[in-house]
Short mmCIF file of C-alpha atoms in Angstrom, two decimals:
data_model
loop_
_atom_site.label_atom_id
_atom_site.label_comp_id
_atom_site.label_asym_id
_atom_site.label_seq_id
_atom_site.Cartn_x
_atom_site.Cartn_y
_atom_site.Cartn_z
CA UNK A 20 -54.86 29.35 29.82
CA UNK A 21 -55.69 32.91 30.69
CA UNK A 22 -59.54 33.26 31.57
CA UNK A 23 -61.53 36.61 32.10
CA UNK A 24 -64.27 37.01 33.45
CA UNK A 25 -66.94 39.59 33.75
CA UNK A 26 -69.92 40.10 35.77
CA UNK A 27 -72.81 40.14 35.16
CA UNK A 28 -73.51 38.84 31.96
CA UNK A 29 -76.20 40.65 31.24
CA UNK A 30 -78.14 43.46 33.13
CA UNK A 31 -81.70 45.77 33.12
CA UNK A 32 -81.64 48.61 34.77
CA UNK A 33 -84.13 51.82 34.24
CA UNK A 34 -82.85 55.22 32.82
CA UNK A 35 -81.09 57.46 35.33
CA UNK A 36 -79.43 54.60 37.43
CA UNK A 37 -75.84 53.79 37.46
CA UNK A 38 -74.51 50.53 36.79
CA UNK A 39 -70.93 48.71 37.80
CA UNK A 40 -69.72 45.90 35.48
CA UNK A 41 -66.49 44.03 36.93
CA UNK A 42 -64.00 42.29 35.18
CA UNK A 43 -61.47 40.18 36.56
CA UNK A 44 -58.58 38.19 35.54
CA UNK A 45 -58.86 34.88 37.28
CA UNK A 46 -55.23 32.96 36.51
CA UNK A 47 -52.83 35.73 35.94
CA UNK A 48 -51.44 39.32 37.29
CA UNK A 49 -53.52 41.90 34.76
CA UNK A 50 -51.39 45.36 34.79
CA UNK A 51 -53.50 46.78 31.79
CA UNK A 52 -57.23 46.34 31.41
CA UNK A 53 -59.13 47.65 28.10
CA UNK A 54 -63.11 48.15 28.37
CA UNK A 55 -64.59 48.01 24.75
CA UNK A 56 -68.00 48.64 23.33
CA UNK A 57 -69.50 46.96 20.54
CA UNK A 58 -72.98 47.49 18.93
CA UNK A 59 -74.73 45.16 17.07
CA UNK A 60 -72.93 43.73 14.19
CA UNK A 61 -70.31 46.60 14.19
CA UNK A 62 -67.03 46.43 15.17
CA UNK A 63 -65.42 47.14 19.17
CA UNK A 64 -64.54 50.19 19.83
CA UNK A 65 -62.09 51.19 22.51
CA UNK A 66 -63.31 53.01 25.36
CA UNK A 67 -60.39 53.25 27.76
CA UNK A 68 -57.21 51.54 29.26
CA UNK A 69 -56.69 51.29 32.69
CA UNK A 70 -53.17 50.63 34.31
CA UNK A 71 -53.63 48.74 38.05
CA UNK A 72 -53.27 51.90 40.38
CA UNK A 73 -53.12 54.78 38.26
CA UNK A 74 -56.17 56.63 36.38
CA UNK A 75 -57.88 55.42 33.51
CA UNK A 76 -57.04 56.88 29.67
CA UNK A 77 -59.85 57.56 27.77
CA UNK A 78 -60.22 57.33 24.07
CA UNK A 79 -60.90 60.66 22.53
CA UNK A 80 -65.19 61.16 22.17
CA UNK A 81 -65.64 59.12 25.23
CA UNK A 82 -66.81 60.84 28.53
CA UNK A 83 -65.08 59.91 31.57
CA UNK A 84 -67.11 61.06 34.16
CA UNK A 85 -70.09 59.00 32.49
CA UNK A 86 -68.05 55.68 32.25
CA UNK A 87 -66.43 55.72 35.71
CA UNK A 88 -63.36 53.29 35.37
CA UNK A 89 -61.36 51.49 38.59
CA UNK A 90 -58.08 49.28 38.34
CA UNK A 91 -57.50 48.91 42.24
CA UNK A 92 -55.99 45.84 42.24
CA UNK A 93 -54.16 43.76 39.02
CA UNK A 94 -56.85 41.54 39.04
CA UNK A 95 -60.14 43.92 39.07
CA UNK A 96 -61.08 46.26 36.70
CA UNK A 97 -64.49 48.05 37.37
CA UNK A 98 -66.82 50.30 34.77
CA UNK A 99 -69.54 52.06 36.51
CA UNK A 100 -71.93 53.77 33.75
CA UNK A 101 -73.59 56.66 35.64
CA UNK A 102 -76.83 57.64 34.59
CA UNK A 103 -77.27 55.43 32.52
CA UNK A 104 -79.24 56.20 29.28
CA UNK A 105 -81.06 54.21 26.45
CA UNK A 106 -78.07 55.26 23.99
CA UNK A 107 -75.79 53.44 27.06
CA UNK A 108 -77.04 50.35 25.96
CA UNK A 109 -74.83 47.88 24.27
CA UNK A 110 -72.43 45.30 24.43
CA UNK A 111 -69.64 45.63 27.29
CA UNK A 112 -66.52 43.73 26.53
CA UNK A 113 -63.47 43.68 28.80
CA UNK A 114 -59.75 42.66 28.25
CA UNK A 115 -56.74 41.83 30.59
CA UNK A 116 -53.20 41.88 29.53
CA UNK A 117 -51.11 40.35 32.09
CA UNK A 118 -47.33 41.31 33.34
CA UNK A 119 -45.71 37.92 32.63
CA UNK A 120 -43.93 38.27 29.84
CA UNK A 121 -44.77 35.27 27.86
CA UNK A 122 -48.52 36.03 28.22
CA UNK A 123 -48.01 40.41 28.02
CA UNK A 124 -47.82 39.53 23.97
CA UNK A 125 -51.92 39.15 24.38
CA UNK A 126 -55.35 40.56 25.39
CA UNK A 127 -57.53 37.79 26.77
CA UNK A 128 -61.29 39.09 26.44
CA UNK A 129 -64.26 38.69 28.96
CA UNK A 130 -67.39 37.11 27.46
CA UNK A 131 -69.25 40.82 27.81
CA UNK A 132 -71.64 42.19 29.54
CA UNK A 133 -75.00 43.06 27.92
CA UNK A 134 -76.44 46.18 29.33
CA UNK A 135 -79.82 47.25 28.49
CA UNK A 136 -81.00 50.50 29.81
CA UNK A 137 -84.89 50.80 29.76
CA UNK B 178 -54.08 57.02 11.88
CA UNK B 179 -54.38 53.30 11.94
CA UNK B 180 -56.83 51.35 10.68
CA UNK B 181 -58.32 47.52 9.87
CA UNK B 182 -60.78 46.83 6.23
CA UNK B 183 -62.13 43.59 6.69
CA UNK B 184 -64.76 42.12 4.15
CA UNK B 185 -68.04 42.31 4.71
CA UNK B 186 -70.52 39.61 5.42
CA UNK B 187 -72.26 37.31 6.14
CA UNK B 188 -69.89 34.51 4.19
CA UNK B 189 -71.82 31.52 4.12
CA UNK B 190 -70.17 28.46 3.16
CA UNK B 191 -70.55 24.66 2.69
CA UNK B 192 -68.80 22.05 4.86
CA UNK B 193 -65.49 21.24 3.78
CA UNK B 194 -65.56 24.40 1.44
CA UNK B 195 -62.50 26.72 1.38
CA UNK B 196 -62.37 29.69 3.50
CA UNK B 197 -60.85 33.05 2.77
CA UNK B 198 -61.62 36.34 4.72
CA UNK B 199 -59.85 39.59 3.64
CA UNK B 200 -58.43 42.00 5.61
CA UNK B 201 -56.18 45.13 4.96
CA UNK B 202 -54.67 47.20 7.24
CA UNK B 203 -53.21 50.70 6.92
CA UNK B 204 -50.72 51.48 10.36
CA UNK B 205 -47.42 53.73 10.78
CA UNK B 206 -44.20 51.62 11.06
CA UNK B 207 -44.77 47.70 11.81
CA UNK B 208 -47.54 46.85 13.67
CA UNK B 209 -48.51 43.28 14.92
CA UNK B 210 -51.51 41.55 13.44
CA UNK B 211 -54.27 39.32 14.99
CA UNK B 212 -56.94 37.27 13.82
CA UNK B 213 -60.14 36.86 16.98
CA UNK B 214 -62.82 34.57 16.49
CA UNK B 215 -66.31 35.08 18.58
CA UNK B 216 -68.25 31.97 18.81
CA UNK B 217 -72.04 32.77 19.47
CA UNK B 218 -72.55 33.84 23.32
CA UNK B 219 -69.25 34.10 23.65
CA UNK B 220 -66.40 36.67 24.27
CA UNK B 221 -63.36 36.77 21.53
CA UNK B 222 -60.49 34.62 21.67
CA UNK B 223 -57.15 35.01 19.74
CA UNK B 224 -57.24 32.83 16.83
CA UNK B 225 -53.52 33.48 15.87
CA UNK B 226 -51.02 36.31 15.49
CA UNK B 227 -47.85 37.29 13.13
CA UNK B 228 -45.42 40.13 14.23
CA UNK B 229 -43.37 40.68 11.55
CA UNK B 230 -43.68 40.94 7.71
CA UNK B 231 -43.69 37.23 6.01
CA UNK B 232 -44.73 35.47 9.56
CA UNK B 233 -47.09 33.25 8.92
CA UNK B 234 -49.92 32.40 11.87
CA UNK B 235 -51.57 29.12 12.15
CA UNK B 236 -53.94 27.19 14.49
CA UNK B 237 -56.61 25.05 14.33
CA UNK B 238 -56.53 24.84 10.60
CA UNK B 239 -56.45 28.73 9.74
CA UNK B 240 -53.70 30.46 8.39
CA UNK B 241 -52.47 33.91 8.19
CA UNK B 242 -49.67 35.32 6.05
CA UNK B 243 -48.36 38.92 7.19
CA UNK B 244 -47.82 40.54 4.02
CA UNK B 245 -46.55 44.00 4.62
CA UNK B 246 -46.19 44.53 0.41
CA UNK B 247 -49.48 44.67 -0.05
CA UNK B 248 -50.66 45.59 4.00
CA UNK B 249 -52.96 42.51 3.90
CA UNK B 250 -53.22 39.70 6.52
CA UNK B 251 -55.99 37.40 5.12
CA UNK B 252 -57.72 34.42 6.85
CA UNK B 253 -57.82 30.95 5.51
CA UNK B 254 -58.96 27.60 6.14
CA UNK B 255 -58.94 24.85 3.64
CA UNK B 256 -61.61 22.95 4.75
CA UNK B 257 -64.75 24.87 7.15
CA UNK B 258 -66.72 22.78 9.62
CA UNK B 259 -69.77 23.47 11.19
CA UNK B 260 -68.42 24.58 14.23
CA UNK B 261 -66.11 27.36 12.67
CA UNK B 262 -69.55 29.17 12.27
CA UNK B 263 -68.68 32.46 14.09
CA UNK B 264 -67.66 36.13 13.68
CA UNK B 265 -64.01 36.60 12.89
CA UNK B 266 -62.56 40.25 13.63
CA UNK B 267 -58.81 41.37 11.99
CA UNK B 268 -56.76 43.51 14.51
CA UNK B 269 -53.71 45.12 14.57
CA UNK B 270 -51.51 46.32 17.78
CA UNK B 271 -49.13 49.59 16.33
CA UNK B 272 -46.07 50.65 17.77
CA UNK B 273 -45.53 51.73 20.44
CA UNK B 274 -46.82 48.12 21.16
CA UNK B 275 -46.29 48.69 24.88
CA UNK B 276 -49.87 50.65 24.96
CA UNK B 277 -51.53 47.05 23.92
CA UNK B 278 -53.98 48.80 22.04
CA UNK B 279 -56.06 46.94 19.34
CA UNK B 280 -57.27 47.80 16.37
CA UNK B 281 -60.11 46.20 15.38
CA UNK B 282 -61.78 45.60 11.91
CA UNK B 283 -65.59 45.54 11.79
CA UNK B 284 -65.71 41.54 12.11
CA UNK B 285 -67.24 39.05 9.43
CA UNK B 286 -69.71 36.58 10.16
CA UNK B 287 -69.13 32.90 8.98
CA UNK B 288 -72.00 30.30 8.59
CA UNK B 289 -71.26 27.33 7.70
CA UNK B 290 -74.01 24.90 6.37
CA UNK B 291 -73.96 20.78 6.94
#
């Protein structure tokens, strides 16, 4: 089946440094990839959608120049969180939707990346 | 706009009990609806999916019925094991569906005791 992946699983990093979580669609051609936040026991929330070579679109309350997103090839999606906060910290989940048409009915979802900001 | 109601947990359930989780939905025109499950340390996985009004969605044991009379699409199992113990989340993908976007609801947490 389709697998995502995401790296790293989990990082530290101290308040004021910027950190780059990748997500990649190992088995299949991923022409949109969604980066979601979820908090503890709440819901996802949608961040952004990113199309392989075009710029990123941002859900409305979400600051783009804080989470820096790249699509450069259809199976890499990067999020860079610049200066990076406490309030930053939460649970970073990916998705991939590929371009083959039997598999473009479906988001396949990264495990997540756990960022804590100290 | 659109939007997913799920019911709130934690449900907590004996083995072989029967399972139902609610979820409503309120969306413009016909959207598609999904059921992801999130097993502990792990990231969601489609559970199953209807795309039109009276589909039915099934796998491993759950069910869905799309019921666009009364905008629900609730989640049942007849009889939970152990290892269904997870956090189920209710989406919905609105038209246009070619922006893939997903709607999710705020996720219920199943525990199933031995």
């Amino acid at each position: 089946g389709a697998v995502v992946s995401q790296h790293p699983s989990w990082v530290i990093c101290k308040s004021g440094t910027s950190v780059k979580i990748e997500c990649r669609s190992l088995d299949f051609q991923a022409t949109t990839m969604f980066w979601y936040r979820q908090f503890p026991k709440q819901s996802l929330m949608l961040m952004a959608t990113s199309n392989e070579g075009s710029k990123a679109t941002y859900e409305q309350g979400v600051e783009k120049d804080k989470f820096l997103i790249n699509h450069a090839s259809l199976t890499l999606s990067t999020l860079t969180v610049t200066s990076a906060h406490p309030e930053d910290s939460s649970f970073y989940i990916c998705s991939a939707r590929g371009q083959d048409i039997i598999i473009s009915d479906t988001q396949y979802f990264g495990p997540g990346t756990r960022l804590t900001v100290l | 706009g659109n939007s997913v109601t799920q019911m709130e947990g934690p449900v907590t359930l004996s083995e072989e009990a029967f399972l139902t989780i609610n979820c409503t939905y309120t969306a413009t025109g016909y959207p598609s609806l999904f059921w992801y499950v999130q097993y502990p340390g792990e990231g969601l996985q489609l559970l199953l999916k209807a795309t039109k009004a009276d589909d039915k969605g099934s796998n491993k044991g759950f069910e869905a019925t799309y019921r666009k009379e009364t905008t629900s699409f609730h989640l049942e199992k007849g009889s939970v094991q152990v290892s269904d113990s997870a956090v189920y989340f209710c989406a919905l993908r609105g038209p246009p569906s070619n922006t893939g976007k997903l709607i999710f609801g705020q996720g219920t947490t199943l525990q199933v005791k031995p």
